[in-house]
mmCIF file of C-alpha atoms and ligand atoms in Angstrom:
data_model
loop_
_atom_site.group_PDB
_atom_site.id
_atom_site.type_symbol
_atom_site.label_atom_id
_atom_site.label_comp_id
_atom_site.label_asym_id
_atom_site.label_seq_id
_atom_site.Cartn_x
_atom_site.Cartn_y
_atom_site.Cartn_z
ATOM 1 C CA UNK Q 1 -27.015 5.761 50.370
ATOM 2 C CA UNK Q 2 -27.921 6.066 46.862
ATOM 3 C CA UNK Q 3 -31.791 7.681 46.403
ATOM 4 C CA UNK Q 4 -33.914 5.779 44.049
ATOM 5 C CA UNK Q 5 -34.702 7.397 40.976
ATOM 6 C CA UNK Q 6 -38.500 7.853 40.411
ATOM 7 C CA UNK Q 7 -40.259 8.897 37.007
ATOM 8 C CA UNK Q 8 -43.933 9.900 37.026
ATOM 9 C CA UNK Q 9 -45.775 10.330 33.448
ATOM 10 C CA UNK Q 10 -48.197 13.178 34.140
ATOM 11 C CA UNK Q 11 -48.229 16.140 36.953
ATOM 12 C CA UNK Q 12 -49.871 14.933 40.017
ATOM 13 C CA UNK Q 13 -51.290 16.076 43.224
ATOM 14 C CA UNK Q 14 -47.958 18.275 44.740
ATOM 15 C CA UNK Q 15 -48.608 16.592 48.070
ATOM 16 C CA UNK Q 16 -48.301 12.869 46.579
ATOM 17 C CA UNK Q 17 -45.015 14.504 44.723
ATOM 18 C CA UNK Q 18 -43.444 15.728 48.077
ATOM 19 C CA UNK Q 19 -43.985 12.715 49.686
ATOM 20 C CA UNK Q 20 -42.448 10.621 47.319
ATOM 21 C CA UNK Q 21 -39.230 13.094 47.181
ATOM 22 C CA UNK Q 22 -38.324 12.095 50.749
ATOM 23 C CA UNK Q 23 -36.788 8.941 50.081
ATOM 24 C CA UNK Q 24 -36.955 9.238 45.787
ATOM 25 C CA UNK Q 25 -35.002 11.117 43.273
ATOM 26 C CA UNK Q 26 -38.291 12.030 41.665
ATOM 27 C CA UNK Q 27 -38.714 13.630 38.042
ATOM 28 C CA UNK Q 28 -41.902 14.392 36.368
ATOM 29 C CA UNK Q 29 -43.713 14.548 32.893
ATOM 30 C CA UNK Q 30 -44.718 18.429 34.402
ATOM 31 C CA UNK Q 31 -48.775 18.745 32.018
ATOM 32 C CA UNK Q 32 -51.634 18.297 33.074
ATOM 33 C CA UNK Q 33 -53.361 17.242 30.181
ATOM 34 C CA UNK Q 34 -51.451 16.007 27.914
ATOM 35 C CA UNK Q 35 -50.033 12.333 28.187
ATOM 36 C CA UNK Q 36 -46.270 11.850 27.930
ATOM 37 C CA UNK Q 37 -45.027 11.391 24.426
ATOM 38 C CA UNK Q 38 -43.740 7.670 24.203
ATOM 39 C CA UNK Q 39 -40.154 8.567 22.725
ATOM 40 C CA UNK Q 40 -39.933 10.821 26.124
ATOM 41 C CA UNK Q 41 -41.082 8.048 28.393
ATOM 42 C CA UNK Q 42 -38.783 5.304 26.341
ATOM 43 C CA UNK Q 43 -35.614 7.654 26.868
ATOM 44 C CA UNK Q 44 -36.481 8.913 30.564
ATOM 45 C CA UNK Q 45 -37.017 4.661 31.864
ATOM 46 C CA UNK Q 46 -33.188 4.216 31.314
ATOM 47 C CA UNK Q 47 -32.497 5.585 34.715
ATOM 48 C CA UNK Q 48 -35.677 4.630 36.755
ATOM 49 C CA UNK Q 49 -35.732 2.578 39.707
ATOM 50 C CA UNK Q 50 -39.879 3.358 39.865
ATOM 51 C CA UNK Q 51 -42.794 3.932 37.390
ATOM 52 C CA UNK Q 52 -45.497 5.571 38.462
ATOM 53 C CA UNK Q 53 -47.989 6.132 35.264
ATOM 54 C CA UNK Q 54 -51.590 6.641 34.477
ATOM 55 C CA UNK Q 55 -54.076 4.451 32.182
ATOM 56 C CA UNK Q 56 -53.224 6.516 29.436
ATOM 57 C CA UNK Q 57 -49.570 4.883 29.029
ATOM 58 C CA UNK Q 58 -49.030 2.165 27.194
ATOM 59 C CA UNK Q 59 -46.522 -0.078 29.286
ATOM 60 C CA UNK Q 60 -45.026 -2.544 26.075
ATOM 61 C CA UNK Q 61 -42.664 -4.704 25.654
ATOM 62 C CA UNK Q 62 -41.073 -1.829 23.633
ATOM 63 C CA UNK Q 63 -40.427 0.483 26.549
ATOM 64 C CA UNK Q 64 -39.437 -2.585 29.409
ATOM 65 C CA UNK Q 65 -36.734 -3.190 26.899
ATOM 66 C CA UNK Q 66 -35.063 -0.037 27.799
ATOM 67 C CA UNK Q 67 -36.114 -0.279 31.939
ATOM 68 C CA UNK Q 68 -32.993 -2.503 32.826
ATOM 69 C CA UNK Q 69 -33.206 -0.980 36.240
ATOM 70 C CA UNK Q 70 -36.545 -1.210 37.262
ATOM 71 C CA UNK Q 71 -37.820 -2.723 39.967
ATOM 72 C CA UNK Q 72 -41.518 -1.333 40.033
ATOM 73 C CA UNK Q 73 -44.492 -0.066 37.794
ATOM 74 C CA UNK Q 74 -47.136 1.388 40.208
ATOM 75 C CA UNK Q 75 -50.380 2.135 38.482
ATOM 76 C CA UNK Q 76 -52.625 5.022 39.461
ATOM 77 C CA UNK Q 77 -55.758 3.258 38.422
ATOM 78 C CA UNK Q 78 -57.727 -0.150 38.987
ATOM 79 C CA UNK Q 79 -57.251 -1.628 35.509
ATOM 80 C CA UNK Q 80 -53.795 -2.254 34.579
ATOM 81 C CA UNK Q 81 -54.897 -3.277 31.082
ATOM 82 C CA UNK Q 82 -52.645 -0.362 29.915
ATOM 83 C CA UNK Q 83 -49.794 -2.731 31.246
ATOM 84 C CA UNK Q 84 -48.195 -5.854 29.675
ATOM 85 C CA UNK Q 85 -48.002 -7.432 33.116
ATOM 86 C CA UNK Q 86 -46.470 -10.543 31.762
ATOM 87 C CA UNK Q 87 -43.674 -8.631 30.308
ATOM 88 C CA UNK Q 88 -43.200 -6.895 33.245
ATOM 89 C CA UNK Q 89 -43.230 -10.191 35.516
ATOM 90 C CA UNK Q 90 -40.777 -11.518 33.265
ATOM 91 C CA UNK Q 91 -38.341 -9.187 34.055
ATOM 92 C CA UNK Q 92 -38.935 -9.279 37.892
ATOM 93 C CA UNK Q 93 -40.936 -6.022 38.020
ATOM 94 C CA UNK Q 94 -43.643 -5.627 40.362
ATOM 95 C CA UNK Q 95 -46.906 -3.761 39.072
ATOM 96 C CA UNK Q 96 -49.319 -2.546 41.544
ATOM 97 C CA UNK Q 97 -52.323 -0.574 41.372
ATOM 98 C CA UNK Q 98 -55.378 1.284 43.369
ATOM 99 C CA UNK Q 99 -58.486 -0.772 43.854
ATOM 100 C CA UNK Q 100 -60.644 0.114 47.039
ATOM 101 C CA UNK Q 101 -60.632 3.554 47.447
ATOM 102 C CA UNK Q 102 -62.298 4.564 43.994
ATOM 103 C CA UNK Q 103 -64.619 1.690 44.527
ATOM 104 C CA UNK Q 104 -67.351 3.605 46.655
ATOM 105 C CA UNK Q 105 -66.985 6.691 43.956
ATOM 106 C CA UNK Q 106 -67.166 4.580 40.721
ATOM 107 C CA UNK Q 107 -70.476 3.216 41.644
ATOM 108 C CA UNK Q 108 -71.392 6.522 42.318
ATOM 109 C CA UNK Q 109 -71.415 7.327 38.746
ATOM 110 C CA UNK Q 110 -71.978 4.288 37.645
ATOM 111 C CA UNK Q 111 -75.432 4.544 39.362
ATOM 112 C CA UNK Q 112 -75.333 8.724 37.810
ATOM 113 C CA UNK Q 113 -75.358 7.613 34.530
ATOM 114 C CA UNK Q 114 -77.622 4.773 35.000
ATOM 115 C CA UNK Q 115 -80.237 7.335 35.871
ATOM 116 C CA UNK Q 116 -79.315 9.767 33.398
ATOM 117 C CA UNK Q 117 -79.288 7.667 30.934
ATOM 118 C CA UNK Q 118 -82.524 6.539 31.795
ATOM 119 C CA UNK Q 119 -84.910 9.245 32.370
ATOM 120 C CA UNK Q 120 -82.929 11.307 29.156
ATOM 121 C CA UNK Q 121 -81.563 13.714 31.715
ATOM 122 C CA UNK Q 122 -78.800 15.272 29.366
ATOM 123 C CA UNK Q 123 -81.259 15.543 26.460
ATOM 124 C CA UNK Q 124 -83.789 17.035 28.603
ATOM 125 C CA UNK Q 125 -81.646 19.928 30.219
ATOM 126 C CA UNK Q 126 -80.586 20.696 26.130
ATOM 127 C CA UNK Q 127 -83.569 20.743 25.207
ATOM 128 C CA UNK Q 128 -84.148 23.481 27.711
ATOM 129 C CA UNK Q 129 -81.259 25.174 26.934
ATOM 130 C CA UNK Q 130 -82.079 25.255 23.337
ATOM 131 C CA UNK Q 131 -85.307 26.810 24.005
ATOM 132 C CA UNK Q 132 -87.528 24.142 23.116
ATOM 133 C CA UNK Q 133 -89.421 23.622 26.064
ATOM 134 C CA UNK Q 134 -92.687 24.707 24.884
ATOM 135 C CA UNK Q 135 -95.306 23.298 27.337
ATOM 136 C CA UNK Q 136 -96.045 20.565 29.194
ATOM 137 C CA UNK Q 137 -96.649 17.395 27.513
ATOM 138 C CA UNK Q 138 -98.066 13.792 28.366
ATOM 139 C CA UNK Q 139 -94.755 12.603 26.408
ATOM 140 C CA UNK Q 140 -92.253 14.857 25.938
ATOM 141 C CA UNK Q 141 -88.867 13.470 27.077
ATOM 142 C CA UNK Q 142 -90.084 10.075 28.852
ATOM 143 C CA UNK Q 143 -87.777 7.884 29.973
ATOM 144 C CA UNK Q 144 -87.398 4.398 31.252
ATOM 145 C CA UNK Q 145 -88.674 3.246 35.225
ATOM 146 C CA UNK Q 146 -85.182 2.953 37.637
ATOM 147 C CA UNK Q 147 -86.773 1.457 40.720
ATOM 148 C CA UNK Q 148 -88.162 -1.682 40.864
ATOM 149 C CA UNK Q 149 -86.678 -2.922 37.288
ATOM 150 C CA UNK Q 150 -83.770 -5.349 36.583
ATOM 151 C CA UNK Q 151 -80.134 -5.061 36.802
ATOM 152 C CA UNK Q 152 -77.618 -7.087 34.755
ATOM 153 C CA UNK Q 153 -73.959 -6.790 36.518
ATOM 154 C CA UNK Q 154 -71.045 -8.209 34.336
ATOM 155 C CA UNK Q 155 -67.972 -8.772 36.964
ATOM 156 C CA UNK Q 156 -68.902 -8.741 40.157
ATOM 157 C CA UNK Q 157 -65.515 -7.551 41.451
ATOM 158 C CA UNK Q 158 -65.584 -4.670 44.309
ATOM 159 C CA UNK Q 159 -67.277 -2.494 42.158
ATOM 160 C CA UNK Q 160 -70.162 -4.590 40.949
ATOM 161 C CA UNK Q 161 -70.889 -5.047 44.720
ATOM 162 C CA UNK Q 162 -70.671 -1.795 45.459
ATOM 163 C CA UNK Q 163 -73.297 -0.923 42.611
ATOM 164 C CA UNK Q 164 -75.570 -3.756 43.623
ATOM 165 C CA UNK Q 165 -76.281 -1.986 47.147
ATOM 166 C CA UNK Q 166 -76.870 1.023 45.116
ATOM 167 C CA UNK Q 167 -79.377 -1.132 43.160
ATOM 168 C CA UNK Q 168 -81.190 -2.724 46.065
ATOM 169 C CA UNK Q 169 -82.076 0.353 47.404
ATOM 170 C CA UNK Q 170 -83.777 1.829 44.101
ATOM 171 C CA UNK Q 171 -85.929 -1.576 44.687
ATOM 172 C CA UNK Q 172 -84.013 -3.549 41.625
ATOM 173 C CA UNK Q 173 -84.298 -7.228 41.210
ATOM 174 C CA UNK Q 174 -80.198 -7.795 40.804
ATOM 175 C CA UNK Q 175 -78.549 -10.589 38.608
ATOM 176 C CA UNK Q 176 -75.280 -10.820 38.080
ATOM 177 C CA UNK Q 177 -72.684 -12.900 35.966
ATOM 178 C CA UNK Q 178 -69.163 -13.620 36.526
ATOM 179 C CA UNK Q 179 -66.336 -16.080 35.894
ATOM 180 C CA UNK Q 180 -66.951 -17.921 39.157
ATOM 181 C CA UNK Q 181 -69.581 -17.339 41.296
ATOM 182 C CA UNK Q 182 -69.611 -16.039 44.435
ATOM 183 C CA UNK Q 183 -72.028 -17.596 46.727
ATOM 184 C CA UNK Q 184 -71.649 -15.011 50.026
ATOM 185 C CA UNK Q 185 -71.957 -12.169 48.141
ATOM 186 C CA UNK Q 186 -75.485 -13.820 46.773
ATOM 187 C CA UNK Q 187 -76.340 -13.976 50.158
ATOM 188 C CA UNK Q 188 -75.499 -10.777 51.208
ATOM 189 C CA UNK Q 189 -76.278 -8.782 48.562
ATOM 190 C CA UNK Q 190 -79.551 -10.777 47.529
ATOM 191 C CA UNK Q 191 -78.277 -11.136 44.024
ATOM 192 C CA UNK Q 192 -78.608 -14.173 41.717
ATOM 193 C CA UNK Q 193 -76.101 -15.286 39.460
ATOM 194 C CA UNK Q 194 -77.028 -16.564 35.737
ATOM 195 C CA UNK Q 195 -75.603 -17.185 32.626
ATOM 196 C CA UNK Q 196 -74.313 -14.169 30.345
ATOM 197 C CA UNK Q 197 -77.063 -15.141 27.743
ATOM 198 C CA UNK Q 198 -79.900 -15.089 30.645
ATOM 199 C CA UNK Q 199 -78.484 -11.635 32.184
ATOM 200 C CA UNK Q 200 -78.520 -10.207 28.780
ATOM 201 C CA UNK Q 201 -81.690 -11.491 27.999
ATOM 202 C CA UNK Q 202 -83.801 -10.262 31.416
ATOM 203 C CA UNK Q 203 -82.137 -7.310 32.537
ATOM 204 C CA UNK Q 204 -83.328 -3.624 31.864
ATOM 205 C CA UNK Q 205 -79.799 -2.315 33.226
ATOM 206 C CA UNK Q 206 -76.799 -4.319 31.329
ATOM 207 C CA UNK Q 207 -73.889 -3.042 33.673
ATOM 208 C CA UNK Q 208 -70.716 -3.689 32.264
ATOM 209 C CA UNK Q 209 -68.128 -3.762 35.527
ATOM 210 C CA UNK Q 210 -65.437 -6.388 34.294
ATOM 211 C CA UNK Q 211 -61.548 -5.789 33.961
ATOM 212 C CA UNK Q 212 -60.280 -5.555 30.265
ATOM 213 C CA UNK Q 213 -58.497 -8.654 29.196
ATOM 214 C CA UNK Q 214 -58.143 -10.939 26.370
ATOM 215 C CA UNK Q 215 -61.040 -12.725 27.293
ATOM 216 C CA UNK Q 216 -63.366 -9.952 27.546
ATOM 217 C CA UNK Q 217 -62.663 -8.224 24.363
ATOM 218 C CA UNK Q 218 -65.502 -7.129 22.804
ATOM 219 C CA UNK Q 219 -67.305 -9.865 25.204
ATOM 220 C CA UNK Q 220 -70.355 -7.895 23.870
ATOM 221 C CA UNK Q 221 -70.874 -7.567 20.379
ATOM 222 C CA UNK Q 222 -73.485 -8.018 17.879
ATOM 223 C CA UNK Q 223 -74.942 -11.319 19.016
ATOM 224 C CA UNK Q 224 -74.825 -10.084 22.158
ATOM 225 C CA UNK Q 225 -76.910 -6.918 21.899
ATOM 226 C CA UNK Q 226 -79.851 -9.047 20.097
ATOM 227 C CA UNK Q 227 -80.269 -10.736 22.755
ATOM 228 C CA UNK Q 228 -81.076 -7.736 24.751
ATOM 229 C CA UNK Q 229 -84.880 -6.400 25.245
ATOM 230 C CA UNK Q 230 -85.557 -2.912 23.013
ATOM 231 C CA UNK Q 231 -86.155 -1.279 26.087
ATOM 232 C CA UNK Q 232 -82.872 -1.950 27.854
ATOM 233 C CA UNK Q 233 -79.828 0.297 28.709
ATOM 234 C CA UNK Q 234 -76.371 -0.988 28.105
ATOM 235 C CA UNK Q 235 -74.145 1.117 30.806
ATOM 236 C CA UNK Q 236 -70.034 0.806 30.696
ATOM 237 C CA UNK Q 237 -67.753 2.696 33.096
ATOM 238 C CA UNK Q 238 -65.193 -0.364 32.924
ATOM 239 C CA UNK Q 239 -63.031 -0.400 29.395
ATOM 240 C CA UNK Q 240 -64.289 0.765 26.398
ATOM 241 C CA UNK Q 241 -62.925 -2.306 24.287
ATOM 242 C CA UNK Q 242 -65.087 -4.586 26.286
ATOM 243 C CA UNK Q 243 -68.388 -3.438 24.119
ATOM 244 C CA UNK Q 244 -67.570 -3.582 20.244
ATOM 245 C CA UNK Q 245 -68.535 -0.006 19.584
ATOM 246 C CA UNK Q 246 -69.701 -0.650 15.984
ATOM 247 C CA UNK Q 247 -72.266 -3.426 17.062
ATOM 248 C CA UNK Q 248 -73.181 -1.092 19.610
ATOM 249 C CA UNK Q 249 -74.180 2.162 16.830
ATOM 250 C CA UNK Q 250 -76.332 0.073 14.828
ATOM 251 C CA UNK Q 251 -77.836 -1.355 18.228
ATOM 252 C CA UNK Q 252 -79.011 1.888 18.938
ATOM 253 C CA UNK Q 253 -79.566 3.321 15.531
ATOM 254 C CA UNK Q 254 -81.806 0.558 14.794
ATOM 255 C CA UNK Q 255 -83.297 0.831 18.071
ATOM 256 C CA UNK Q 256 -82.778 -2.635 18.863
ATOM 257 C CA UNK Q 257 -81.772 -1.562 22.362
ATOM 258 C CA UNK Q 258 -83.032 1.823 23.531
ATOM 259 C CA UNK Q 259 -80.266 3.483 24.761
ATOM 260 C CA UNK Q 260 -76.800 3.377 26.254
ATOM 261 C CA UNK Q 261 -74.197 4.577 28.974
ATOM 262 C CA UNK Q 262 -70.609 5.059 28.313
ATOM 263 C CA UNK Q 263 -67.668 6.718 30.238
ATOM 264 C CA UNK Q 264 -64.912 4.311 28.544
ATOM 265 C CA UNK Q 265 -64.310 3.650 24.646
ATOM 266 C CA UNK Q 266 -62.036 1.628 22.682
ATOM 267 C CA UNK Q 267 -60.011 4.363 21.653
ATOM 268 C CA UNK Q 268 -59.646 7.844 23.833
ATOM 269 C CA UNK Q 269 -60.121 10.092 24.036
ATOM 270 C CA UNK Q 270 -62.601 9.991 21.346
ATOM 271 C CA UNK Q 271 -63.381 13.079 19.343
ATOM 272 C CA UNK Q 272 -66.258 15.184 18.646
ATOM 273 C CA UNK Q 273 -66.891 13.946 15.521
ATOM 274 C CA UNK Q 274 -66.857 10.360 17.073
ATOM 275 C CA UNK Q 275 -70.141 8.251 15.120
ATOM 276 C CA UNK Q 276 -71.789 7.684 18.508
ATOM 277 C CA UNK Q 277 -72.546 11.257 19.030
ATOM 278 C CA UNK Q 278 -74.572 11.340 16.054
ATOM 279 C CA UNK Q 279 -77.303 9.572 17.907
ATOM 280 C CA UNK Q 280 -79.480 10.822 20.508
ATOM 281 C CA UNK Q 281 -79.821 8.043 22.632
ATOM 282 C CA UNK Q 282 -76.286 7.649 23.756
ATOM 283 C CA UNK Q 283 -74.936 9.527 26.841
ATOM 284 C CA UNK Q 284 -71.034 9.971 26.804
ATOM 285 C CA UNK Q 285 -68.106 10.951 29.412
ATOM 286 C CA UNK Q 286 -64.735 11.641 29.690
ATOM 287 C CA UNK Q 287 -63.776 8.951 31.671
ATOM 288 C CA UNK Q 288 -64.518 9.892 34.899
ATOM 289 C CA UNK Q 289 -65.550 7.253 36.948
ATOM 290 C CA UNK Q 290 -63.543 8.252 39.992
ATOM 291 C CA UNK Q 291 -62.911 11.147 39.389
ATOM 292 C CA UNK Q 292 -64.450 12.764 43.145
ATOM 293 C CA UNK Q 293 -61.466 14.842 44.718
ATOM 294 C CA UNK Q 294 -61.150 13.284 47.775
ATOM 295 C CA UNK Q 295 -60.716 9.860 45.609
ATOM 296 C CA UNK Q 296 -58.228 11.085 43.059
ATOM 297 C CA UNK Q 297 -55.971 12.278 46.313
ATOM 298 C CA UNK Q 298 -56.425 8.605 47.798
ATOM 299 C CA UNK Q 299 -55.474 7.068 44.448
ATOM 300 C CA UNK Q 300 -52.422 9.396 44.379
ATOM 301 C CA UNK Q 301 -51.640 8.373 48.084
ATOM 302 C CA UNK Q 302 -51.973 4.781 47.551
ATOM 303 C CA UNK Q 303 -49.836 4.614 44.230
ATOM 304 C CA UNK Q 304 -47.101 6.753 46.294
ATOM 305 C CA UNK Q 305 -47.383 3.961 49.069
ATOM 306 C CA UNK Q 306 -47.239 1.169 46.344
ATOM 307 C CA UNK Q 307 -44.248 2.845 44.655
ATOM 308 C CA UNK Q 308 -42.420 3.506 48.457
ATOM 309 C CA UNK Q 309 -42.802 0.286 49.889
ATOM 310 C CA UNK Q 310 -41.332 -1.549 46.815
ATOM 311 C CA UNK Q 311 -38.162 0.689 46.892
ATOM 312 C CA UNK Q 312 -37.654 0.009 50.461
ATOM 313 C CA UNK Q 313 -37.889 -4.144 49.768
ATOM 314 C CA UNK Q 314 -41.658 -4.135 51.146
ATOM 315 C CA UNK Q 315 -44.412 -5.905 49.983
ATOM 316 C CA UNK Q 316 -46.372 -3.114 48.535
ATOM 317 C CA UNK Q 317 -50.301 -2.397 49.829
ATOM 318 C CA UNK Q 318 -51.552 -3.878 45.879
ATOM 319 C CA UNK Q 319 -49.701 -6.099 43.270
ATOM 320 C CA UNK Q 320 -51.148 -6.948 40.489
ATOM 321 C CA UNK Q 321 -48.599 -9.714 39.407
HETATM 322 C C1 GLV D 1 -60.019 3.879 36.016
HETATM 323 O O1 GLV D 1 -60.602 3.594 35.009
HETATM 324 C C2 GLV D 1 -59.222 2.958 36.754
HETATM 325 O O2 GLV D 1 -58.959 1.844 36.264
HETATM 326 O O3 GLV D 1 -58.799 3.325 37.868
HETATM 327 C C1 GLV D 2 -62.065 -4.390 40.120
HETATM 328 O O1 GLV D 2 -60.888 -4.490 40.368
HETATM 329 C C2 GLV D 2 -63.021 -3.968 41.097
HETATM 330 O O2 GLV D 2 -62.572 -3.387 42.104
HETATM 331 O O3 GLV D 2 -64.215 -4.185 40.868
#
């Protein structure tokens, strides 16, 4: 029988890359950080039966039109908005992905940088380190209150849930907006759903925890952020190009919102010279939301499962399309 052949765009976990080489001729872009030139990925498709790439390759029409053989994309992320799924689809390729297991973990630090982001946790701990701490003061470094205030979720998806039980238990009053709403999850979450304008308007907490499509591009901009009290906190862990980053600097420059959250941008990685680190009430990571151990292996796992099943004429555990 002839083995599948299997192409995976950055080195992953060795246990995900064993079990894959069971049934799969597997061959791998072998760095760690650094993404797989395109020209590399374009030539290496050719061959390839499977896909299995990370949110930092762009799927395009460009490379499919080389991938006359495959039969599956298998994302090792949520968000597939690094994917043209519809050119994909056309050509009978299945694209899967891995929600659920990062879900519990991307709260997590969703909720982190809520809180550090709130009570200036990054600017305190420099200011320390710069030896500035001179005394105790009435107002050095005060933040904003976390429990009992008002949380804004955008998408309530697996994640947004998730976050809201983290919410409830810091005492938050929890609204929430979202295409459709969702009527059991008001009830057992305790959450009420309201217009974007009314979310953006009450909240203290705007979490952004939407997928990236056409529709949500830069869903918040400048109009957007005016509506928004000057003591609120916009947090994003979902896709940078969701919050138009230029709206968002004078936002905080001008102090029309007090301060913001971000672990995704609309171009990364960004660099240190990025305009948003010029201001001090901005708090800013790698893109890390899952990034736990134990979830990074699952995600691994599940995108090997994905990739397996497909190969072997099974319905895979996630498709996207
Ligand atoms: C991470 O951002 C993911 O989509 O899994
Ligand atoms: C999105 O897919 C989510 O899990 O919230």
């Amino acid at each position: 029988m002839v083995r599948p052949k299997v192409y995976i765009t950055r080195k992953i976990q060795d246990e995900a890359v064993a079990r894959l080489s069971v049934t799969c001729d597997v061959s791998m872009w072998n760095e760690e950080n650094i993404p797989v030139p395109r020209e590399v990925l374009a030539e290496n498709i050719r061959e390839m039966d499977g896909l299995l790439c990370l949110l930092t390759d762009t799927i395009d029409e460009a490379i499919l039109t080389n991938a006359t053989k495959l039969k599956v994309i298998s994302n090792y992320a949520v968000g597939t908005n690094n994917i043209d799924t519809a050119a994909a689809t056309k050509r009978g390729i299945i694209v899967t992905n891995t929600p659920d297991v990062l879900t519990e973990a991307t709260a997590d630090l969703t909720f982190a940088l809520l809180m550090v982001t709130a009570r200036r946790i990054v600017e305190s701990s420099d200011h320390l380190r710069k030896g500035e701490w001179k005394t105790w003061s009435p107002l050095l470094l005060t933040g904003m209150d976390v429990y009992g205030s008002t949380m804004g979720i955008i998408g309530l998806g697996r994640i947004g849930g998730a976050l809201a039980k983290r919410a409830a238990g810091f005492g938050m009053k929890i609204l929430y907006h979202n295409r459709s709403r969702k009527t059991e999850a008001e009830r057992n979450l305790g959450i009420t759903y309201v217009e974007l304008e009314t979310l953006l308007k009450e909240s203290d907490f705007v979490c952004i925890m939407t997928p990236y499509t056409p529709e949500t591009h830069n869903l918040i901009g400048a109009a957007e952020l005016s509506l928004m009290k000057p003591t609120a906190v916009l947090i994003n862990t979902a896709r940078g190009g969701i919050v138009n980053e230029e709206a968002l600097y004078h936002a905080l420059k001008n102090r029309t919102i007090w301060a913001a959250g971000l672990d995704v941008f609309e171009k990364e990685p960004i660099s240190a010279s990025h305009k948003l680190l010029e201001l001090p009430n901005v708090v800013m990571l790698p893109h890390i939301g899952s990034a736990s151990i134990n979830t990074r292996n699952k995600m691994a796992e599940i995108a090997v499962e994905n990739m397996s099943r497909v190969l072997a004429n099974q319905p895979p555990l996630y498709q996207v399309n």
